[in-house]
């Protein structure tokens, strides 16, 4: 019994940090509508700076002072980030902000390694809380008890801050209607900056307080950000009480899941999140949002099919790409195949995101399922390659059919979060069901048949499939189905009012996108000769998002171009520099700030400018386009 | 002149909405901006307070050119804005809604306190702690006006204050607007309802398809039934 109580208390102690970080994310999202991917990075910097400060200055004052100063310093960095980066992209579509903060995260990951080195750093114990309390023969670290007490205290302070101060009232008002707050004479800029500072402070404090419990390392940002996403979604975005309850819930699930369901401990949390989202899509303590005013797009250029000249140009590009084996070596061909596969992956997400307006954060799940499908068929059933390639993606199709059905019941950020949760579930199954999937060791030896074994043949195969997939999806964009899908994207209510079964259309789009991603995954398995859980992991999902956004989410060709540029750049950078994440992250941030329409969007705009002098008001940089009354 | 609008042009994306709008409001005057649905009344107001990004033209408030200033600065100069859709903060109580609007005292404008506003709108005083979301349309309309008055504006843009309200509430609204005028607040009120406008306004402009097509006193407007019938649906 005592053991379970101790386990419970350990869970509560873990909840404290999680709550701090989650409440910060929630507050920032509430006001700025930015899902701050960099929140985990701020948490990590908080831990690193606190480590340095507490090592430098001894004594109780040095430790507690160090923790607080670290959080304040990171808050200051947050202010800088907000003023330099975020202020420029508040009016961009919400995913752009995610992309920008993701770029920031990449940069921070390399920067902390540069400053503090790659090794885990074990921090000092907290003065005054070094011992343990005996509880019926079980030890409870007294620092844990401190954290357990801290959680409710912070909750109380935040509650007072939001209910009892003018700042809090303004923040709550801005959470609901930013423009109206400005129309009442409040300077939104500083309100946003202060909110961001408070949110970042909480994240950094959460990180700093972790140093007596956990080693500080350079991957702690991604681990926490996923958990924090789960917490805010279960609790309800924007609700601080919700963040608290959900942080406790998640921490306890982690603490006891290990004991009770060791096999599925990882997915337990995500399973709970998926259930919460399906039953209460706005989270336990969130409020159902009135159909949020959509961030209108940056461009209002209607999409059009390629002109015959452009078709010829695309064909020419394809032909040139097909001549690569004539002069390039094997390495280049392997890279080329990988790029072609990622084109498939990117256009599949692009179809869902740009055409359907459904931004999936877990698209890699279907890519990976396609890969695993091939691996199962090839290794277990011993089927020939061509059959595997045809049937393997069906696993992605089935996954998309099941998960998509639930996911399309939601929209916006919640849709993104649910797809993330589903992807994590699939990842966890691949990771933990060792007897079938090989777990972390993956499935090895998935080699292509002899006809496709040479790099040039495989390259042609990948290129051909990529071209076929791209053309098919493009045709679909301009088909009646594509029109209907775009109608559900632009106005769900109106599309239903003209007789479109919106959910079914979206579900179909989800399945199409998932199957297409599965085709990419199937080829990928043969390219690499193996399948690993990483093939359906978060970082791959994020890669896909980056590719689409980089290419231009509001363009038809964005996915293709984005995949080529991002993947080529990525592979090249990794070969050129040890600081590839720093460079890549910087590049992403630059793109977001300077070219918010993505590469294709920018090219289109330049072409349009050349055709006619620009109409009044359409400047190079994004201006919000409000919906006309 | 309290407020001068010259050559105001506004766009939503590629759509040109306002064409060379121009009008003036004198000190302490109540001016009606009349027009049908979609004529451009709300866009005019939104452009004046800087909520429409793509706009050109010159807006002079109390002698200062405010055309290039951000919304909150324009409002802080004493130019209050009451939006058409009310846009109450539904999660905030009546008192908290008022708090969001609170700005320091201004030398050239009447000073409003909560108590004074609760006398002007007695209904609000009876529900200080009620969330904005649980109020009737009429109460919300009163709250939006009271909220803007908390900023102690010397001029208020009132966007269709009578829309969707019962006749009894409309009467209260007329009284409130006349009280504001008596206190010395200049008012521009957009309306489709000529009867309502006549009760409160000194002068009127008619806007049609984004253009001002008439300007004059209420008597002058009454003398031109042709204009009235052509541009206002009665």
Tab-separated table of N, CA and C in Angstrom, chain A residues 162-164 166 169-170 172-174 176-189 287 293 300 616-618 623-629, chain B residues 11-14 17 42-43 46 51-54 71-72 75-76 81 83-93 96 99-103 147-148:
chain	number	residue	atom	x	y	z
A	162	UNK	N	-5.011	36.480	-12.819
A	162	UNK	CA	-5.964	36.608	-13.918
A	162	UNK	C	-7.321	37.139	-13.476
A	163	UNK	N	-7.681	36.898	-12.223
A	163	UNK	CA	-9.006	37.335	-11.777
A	163	UNK	C	-8.966	38.691	-11.089
A	164	UNK	N	-7.850	39.041	-10.506
A	164	UNK	CA	-7.858	40.189	-9.614
A	164	UNK	C	-7.025	41.376	-10.105
A	166	UNK	N	-5.856	44.161	-13.322
A	166	UNK	CA	-6.302	44.729	-14.599
A	166	UNK	C	-5.634	43.965	-15.752
A	169	UNK	N	-7.539	40.879	-16.429
A	169	UNK	CA	-8.806	41.128	-17.125
A	169	UNK	C	-8.541	41.392	-18.610
A	170	UNK	N	-7.513	42.194	-18.878
A	170	UNK	CA	-7.186	42.501	-20.277
A	170	UNK	C	-6.789	41.233	-21.029
A	172	UNK	N	-7.691	38.174	-20.375
A	172	UNK	CA	-8.866	37.328	-20.620
A	172	UNK	C	-9.715	37.906	-21.740
A	173	UNK	N	-9.800	39.239	-21.755
A	173	UNK	CA	-10.569	39.872	-22.829
A	173	UNK	C	-9.909	39.603	-24.180
A	174	UNK	N	-8.588	39.730	-24.212
A	174	UNK	CA	-7.870	39.532	-25.475
A	174	UNK	C	-7.967	38.084	-25.932
A	176	UNK	N	-10.459	36.413	-25.921
A	176	UNK	CA	-11.722	36.261	-26.629
A	176	UNK	C	-11.773	37.080	-27.913
A	177	UNK	N	-11.281	38.307	-27.867
A	177	UNK	CA	-11.446	39.187	-29.021
A	177	UNK	C	-10.332	40.230	-29.013
A	178	UNK	N	-9.274	39.906	-29.747
A	178	UNK	CA	-8.089	40.772	-29.709
A	178	UNK	C	-8.361	42.142	-30.289
A	179	UNK	N	-9.047	42.167	-31.442
A	179	UNK	CA	-9.274	43.447	-32.110
A	179	UNK	C	-10.117	44.379	-31.257
A	180	UNK	N	-11.100	43.788	-30.570
A	180	UNK	CA	-11.967	44.629	-29.747
A	180	UNK	C	-11.169	45.254	-28.613
A	181	UNK	N	-10.238	44.497	-28.072
A	181	UNK	CA	-9.409	45.044	-27.000
A	181	UNK	C	-8.617	46.241	-27.525
A	182	UNK	N	-8.089	46.106	-28.743
A	182	UNK	CA	-7.360	47.236	-29.332
A	182	UNK	C	-8.297	48.405	-29.567
A	183	UNK	N	-9.536	48.086	-29.958
A	183	UNK	CA	-10.501	49.146	-30.242
A	183	UNK	C	-10.963	49.841	-28.965
A	184	UNK	N	-10.554	49.317	-27.824
A	184	UNK	CA	-10.851	50.001	-26.569
A	184	UNK	C	-9.611	50.695	-26.028
A	185	UNK	N	-8.600	50.808	-26.869
A	185	UNK	CA	-7.445	51.615	-26.497
A	185	UNK	C	-6.317	50.861	-25.816
A	186	UNK	N	-6.376	49.528	-25.849
A	186	UNK	CA	-5.301	48.770	-25.209
A	186	UNK	C	-4.246	48.433	-26.255
A	187	UNK	N	-2.999	48.662	-25.916
A	187	UNK	CA	-1.910	48.353	-26.833
A	187	UNK	C	-1.685	46.853	-26.845
A	188	UNK	N	-2.187	46.222	-27.895
A	188	UNK	CA	-2.076	44.766	-27.987
A	188	UNK	C	-0.638	44.305	-27.960
A	189	UNK	N	0.227	45.062	-28.605
A	189	UNK	CA	1.615	44.627	-28.745
A	189	UNK	C	2.226	44.297	-27.391
A	287	UNK	N	-13.672	25.564	-23.066
A	287	UNK	CA	-15.026	25.898	-23.491
A	287	UNK	C	-15.131	25.628	-24.984
A	293	UNK	N	-13.270	32.751	-35.728
A	293	UNK	CA	-13.060	33.480	-36.968
A	293	UNK	C	-11.795	32.968	-37.600
A	300	UNK	N	-5.417	35.818	-52.156
A	300	UNK	CA	-6.783	35.599	-52.592
A	300	UNK	C	-6.795	35.189	-54.056
A	616	UNK	N	-3.316	48.353	-55.567
A	616	UNK	CA	-3.078	49.028	-54.313
A	616	UNK	C	-3.252	48.063	-53.156
A	617	UNK	N	-2.350	48.177	-52.214
A	617	UNK	CA	-2.553	47.426	-50.984
A	617	UNK	C	-1.927	46.052	-50.977
A	618	UNK	N	-1.588	45.478	-52.134
A	618	UNK	CA	-0.991	44.157	-52.070
A	618	UNK	C	0.519	44.306	-52.056
A	623	UNK	N	-0.376	41.037	-45.503
A	623	UNK	CA	-1.308	41.919	-44.809
A	623	UNK	C	-2.531	41.077	-44.567
A	624	UNK	N	-3.104	41.225	-43.408
A	624	UNK	CA	-4.289	40.418	-43.162
A	624	UNK	C	-5.421	40.877	-44.058
A	625	UNK	N	-6.172	39.933	-44.506
A	625	UNK	CA	-7.308	40.278	-45.331
A	625	UNK	C	-8.537	39.942	-44.522
A	626	UNK	N	-9.222	40.959	-44.119
A	626	UNK	CA	-10.384	40.697	-43.293
A	626	UNK	C	-11.556	40.300	-44.172
A	627	UNK	N	-12.406	39.553	-43.597
A	627	UNK	CA	-13.540	39.116	-44.394
A	627	UNK	C	-14.478	40.299	-44.590
A	628	UNK	N	-14.885	40.476	-45.814
A	628	UNK	CA	-15.781	41.590	-46.091
A	628	UNK	C	-17.143	41.317	-45.494
A	629	UNK	N	-17.810	42.342	-45.119
A	629	UNK	CA	-19.128	42.143	-44.512
A	629	UNK	C	-20.177	41.878	-45.581
B	11	UNK	N	-10.080	48.775	-48.918
B	11	UNK	CA	-10.137	47.524	-49.684
B	11	UNK	C	-10.154	46.352	-48.726
B	12	UNK	N	-10.909	45.322	-49.106
B	12	UNK	CA	-10.734	44.012	-48.476
B	12	UNK	C	-10.124	43.136	-49.544
B	13	UNK	N	-8.847	42.852	-49.423
B	13	UNK	CA	-8.211	42.077	-50.481
B	13	UNK	C	-8.366	42.806	-51.796
B	14	UNK	N	-8.814	42.129	-52.828
B	14	UNK	CA	-8.934	42.784	-54.136
B	14	UNK	C	-10.211	43.623	-54.247
B	17	UNK	N	-13.976	48.701	-51.424
B	17	UNK	CA	-15.238	48.835	-50.693
B	17	UNK	C	-15.663	50.302	-50.556
B	42	UNK	N	-20.327	50.215	-41.755
B	42	UNK	CA	-19.427	49.601	-40.776
B	42	UNK	C	-17.982	49.692	-41.233
B	43	UNK	N	-17.766	49.499	-42.528
B	43	UNK	CA	-16.395	49.578	-43.039
B	43	UNK	C	-15.839	50.981	-42.843
B	46	UNK	N	-14.859	51.144	-39.232
B	46	UNK	CA	-13.685	50.294	-38.982
B	46	UNK	C	-12.433	50.926	-39.581
B	51	UNK	N	-9.080	49.576	-38.117
B	51	UNK	CA	-9.251	48.121	-38.096
B	51	UNK	C	-9.269	47.522	-39.502
B	52	UNK	N	-9.257	48.374	-40.516
B	52	UNK	CA	-9.131	47.871	-41.887
B	52	UNK	C	-7.704	48.169	-42.334
B	53	UNK	N	-6.991	47.130	-42.676
B	53	UNK	CA	-5.558	47.318	-42.942
B	53	UNK	C	-5.320	48.112	-44.224
B	54	UNK	N	-6.118	47.813	-45.240
B	54	UNK	CA	-5.849	48.439	-46.530
B	54	UNK	C	-6.735	49.661	-46.707
B	71	UNK	N	-4.711	51.251	-34.145
B	71	UNK	CA	-6.035	51.377	-33.538
B	71	UNK	C	-6.006	51.901	-32.098
B	72	UNK	N	-5.180	51.271	-31.256
B	72	UNK	CA	-5.259	51.644	-29.842
B	72	UNK	C	-4.852	53.097	-29.619
B	75	UNK	N	-7.808	55.327	-30.573
B	75	UNK	CA	-8.831	55.271	-29.539
B	75	UNK	C	-8.390	56.063	-28.313
B	76	UNK	N	-7.123	55.985	-27.993
B	76	UNK	CA	-6.632	56.700	-26.813
B	76	UNK	C	-6.649	58.212	-26.991
B	81	UNK	N	-15.186	53.755	-30.180
B	81	UNK	CA	-15.817	52.977	-31.247
B	81	UNK	C	-16.701	51.911	-30.623
B	83	UNK	N	-18.766	48.783	-31.817
B	83	UNK	CA	-18.967	47.967	-33.026
B	83	UNK	C	-20.397	47.481	-33.155
B	84	UNK	N	-20.749	47.158	-34.367
B	84	UNK	CA	-22.099	46.714	-34.671
B	84	UNK	C	-22.440	45.397	-33.990
B	85	UNK	N	-21.496	44.465	-34.040
B	85	UNK	CA	-21.815	43.126	-33.527
B	85	UNK	C	-21.671	43.065	-32.008
B	86	UNK	N	-21.531	44.203	-31.399
B	86	UNK	CA	-21.456	44.360	-29.941
B	86	UNK	C	-20.131	43.855	-29.392
B	87	UNK	N	-19.804	42.648	-29.709
B	87	UNK	CA	-18.509	42.100	-29.305
B	87	UNK	C	-18.214	42.289	-27.829
B	88	UNK	N	-19.185	41.875	-27.050
B	88	UNK	CA	-19.001	41.822	-25.599
B	88	UNK	C	-18.026	40.692	-25.281
B	89	UNK	N	-17.222	40.863	-24.248
B	89	UNK	CA	-16.382	39.755	-23.795
B	89	UNK	C	-17.280	38.844	-22.970
B	90	UNK	N	-17.732	37.764	-23.569
B	90	UNK	CA	-18.788	36.982	-22.928
B	90	UNK	C	-18.331	36.285	-21.651
B	91	UNK	N	-17.032	36.019	-21.548
B	91	UNK	CA	-16.548	35.332	-20.345
B	91	UNK	C	-16.336	36.304	-19.184
B	92	UNK	N	-16.320	37.588	-19.489
B	92	UNK	CA	-16.043	38.577	-18.454
B	92	UNK	C	-17.359	39.127	-17.900
B	93	UNK	N	-17.317	39.486	-16.624
B	93	UNK	CA	-18.517	40.060	-16.027
B	93	UNK	C	-18.717	41.478	-16.557
B	96	UNK	N	-16.033	43.656	-15.345
B	96	UNK	CA	-14.754	43.401	-16.020
B	96	UNK	C	-14.763	43.937	-17.439
B	99	UNK	N	-14.002	47.406	-17.164
B	99	UNK	CA	-12.594	47.616	-16.808
B	99	UNK	C	-11.705	47.602	-18.064
B	100	UNK	N	-12.034	46.733	-19.010
B	100	UNK	CA	-11.215	46.673	-20.229
B	100	UNK	C	-11.255	48.025	-20.948
B	101	UNK	N	-12.409	48.688	-20.882
B	101	UNK	CA	-12.542	49.952	-21.596
B	101	UNK	C	-11.961	51.146	-20.861
B	102	UNK	N	-11.601	50.972	-19.602
B	102	UNK	CA	-11.209	52.118	-18.777
B	102	UNK	C	-9.924	52.774	-19.281
B	103	UNK	N	-9.986	54.087	-19.400
B	103	UNK	CA	-8.811	54.880	-19.776
B	103	UNK	C	-8.774	56.098	-18.860
B	147	UNK	N	-19.052	50.415	-22.090
B	147	UNK	CA	-17.644	50.004	-22.120
B	147	UNK	C	-16.807	51.031	-22.875
B	148	UNK	N	-17.348	51.501	-24.005
B	148	UNK	CA	-16.611	52.506	-24.770
B	148	UNK	C	-16.549	53.829	-24.016
